[in-house]
mmCIF file of C-alpha atoms in Angstrom:
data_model
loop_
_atom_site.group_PDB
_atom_site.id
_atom_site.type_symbol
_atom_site.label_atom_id
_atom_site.label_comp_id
_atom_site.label_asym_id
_atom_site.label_seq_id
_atom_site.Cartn_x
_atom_site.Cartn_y
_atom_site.Cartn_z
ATOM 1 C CA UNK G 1 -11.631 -19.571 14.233
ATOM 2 C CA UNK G 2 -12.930 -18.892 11.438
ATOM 3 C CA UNK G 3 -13.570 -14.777 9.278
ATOM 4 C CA UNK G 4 -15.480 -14.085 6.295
ATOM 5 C CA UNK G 5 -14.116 -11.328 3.902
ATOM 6 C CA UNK G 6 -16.282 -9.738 1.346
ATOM 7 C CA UNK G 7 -14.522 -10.872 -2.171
ATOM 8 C CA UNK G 8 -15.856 -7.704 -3.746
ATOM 9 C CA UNK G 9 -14.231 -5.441 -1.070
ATOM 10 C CA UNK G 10 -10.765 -7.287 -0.336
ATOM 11 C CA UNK G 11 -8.385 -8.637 -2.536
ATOM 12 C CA UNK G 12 -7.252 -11.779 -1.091
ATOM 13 C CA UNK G 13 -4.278 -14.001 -1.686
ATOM 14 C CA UNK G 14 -2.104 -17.028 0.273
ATOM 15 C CA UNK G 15 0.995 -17.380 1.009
ATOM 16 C CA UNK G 16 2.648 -20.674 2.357
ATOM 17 C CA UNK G 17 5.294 -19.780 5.763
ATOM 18 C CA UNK G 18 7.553 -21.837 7.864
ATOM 19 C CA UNK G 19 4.443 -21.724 10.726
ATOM 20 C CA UNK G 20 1.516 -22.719 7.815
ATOM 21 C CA UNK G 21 -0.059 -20.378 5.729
ATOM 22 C CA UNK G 22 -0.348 -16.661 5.234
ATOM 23 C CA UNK G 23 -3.396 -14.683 4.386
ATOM 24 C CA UNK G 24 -3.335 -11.609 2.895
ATOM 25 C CA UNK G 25 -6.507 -9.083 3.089
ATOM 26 C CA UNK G 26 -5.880 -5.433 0.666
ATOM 27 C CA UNK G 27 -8.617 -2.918 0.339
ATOM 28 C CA UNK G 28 -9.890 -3.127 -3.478
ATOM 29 C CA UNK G 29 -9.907 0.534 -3.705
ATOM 30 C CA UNK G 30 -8.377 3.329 -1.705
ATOM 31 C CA UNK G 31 -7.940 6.736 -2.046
ATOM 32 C CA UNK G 32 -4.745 8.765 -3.084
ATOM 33 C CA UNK G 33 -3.057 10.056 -0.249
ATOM 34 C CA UNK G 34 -2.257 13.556 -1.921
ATOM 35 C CA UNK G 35 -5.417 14.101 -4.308
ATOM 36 C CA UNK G 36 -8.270 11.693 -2.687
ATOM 37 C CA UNK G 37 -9.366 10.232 -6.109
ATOM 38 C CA UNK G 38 -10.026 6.332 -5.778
ATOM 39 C CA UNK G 39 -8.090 3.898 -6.890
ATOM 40 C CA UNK G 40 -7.666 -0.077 -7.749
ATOM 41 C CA UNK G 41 -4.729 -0.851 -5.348
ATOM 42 C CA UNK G 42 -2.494 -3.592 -4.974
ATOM 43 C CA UNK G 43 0.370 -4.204 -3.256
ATOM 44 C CA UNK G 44 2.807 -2.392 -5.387
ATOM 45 C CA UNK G 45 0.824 0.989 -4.916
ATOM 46 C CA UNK G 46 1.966 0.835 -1.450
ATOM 47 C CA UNK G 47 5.006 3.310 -0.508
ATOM 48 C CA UNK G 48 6.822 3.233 2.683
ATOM 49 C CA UNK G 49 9.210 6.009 3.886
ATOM 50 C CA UNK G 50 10.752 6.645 7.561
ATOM 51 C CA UNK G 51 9.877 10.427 8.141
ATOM 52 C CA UNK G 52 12.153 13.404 9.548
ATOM 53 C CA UNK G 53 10.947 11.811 13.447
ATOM 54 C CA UNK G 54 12.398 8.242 11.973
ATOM 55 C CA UNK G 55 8.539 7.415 11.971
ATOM 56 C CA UNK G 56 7.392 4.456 9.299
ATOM 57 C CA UNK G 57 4.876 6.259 7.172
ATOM 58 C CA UNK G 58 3.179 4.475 4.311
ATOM 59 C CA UNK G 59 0.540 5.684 2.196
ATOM 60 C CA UNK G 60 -1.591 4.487 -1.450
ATOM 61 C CA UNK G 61 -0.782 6.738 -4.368
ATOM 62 C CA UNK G 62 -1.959 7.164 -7.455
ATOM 63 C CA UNK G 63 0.525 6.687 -10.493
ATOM 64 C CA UNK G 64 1.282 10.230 -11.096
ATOM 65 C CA UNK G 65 1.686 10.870 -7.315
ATOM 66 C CA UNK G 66 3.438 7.577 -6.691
ATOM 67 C CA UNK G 67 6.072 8.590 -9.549
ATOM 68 C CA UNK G 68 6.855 11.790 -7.879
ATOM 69 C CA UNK G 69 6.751 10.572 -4.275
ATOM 70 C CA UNK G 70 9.688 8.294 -5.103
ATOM 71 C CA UNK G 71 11.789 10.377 -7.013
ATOM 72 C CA UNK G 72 11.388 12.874 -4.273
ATOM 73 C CA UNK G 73 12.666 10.354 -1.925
ATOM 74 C CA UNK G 74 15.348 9.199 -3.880
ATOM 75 C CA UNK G 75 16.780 12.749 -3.849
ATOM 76 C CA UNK G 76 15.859 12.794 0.061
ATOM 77 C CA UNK G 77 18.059 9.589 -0.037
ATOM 78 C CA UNK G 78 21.204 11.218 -2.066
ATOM 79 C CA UNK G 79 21.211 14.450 0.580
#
């Protein structure tokens, strides 16, 4: 089987596993979960948190929002 990705819409990369190899498909550009502007995103921008329901929640952020996001959950962490 065989998929076509746009090049200018995805950023694409391989990986070799144990079973072969690995594609990876990310969005060039998102928006910022808490104020919507669009941004370049990569993998890194990516935060993961389990919420109060012990729920996976992830989300892109910008790097202003993504700075306070995890400092926020680092004191979440210390409580």
């Amino acid at each position: 089987m065989q998929i076509t990705l746009d090049e200018n819409k995805y950023n694409i990369s391989k990986r070799k596993t144990l079973d072969g190899v690995e594609v990876i498909a990310i969005e060039k550009y998102n928006h910022c979960k808490c104020c919507k502007k669009q941004i370049q995103v990569t993998r890194k921008d990516l935060v993961g948190w389990y919420d109060s329901e012990q729920l996976w929640r992830t989300g892109y952020f910008c790097r202003e929002h993504k700075q306070l996001i995890l400092q926020t959950l680092k004191l979440i962490a210390r409580a």
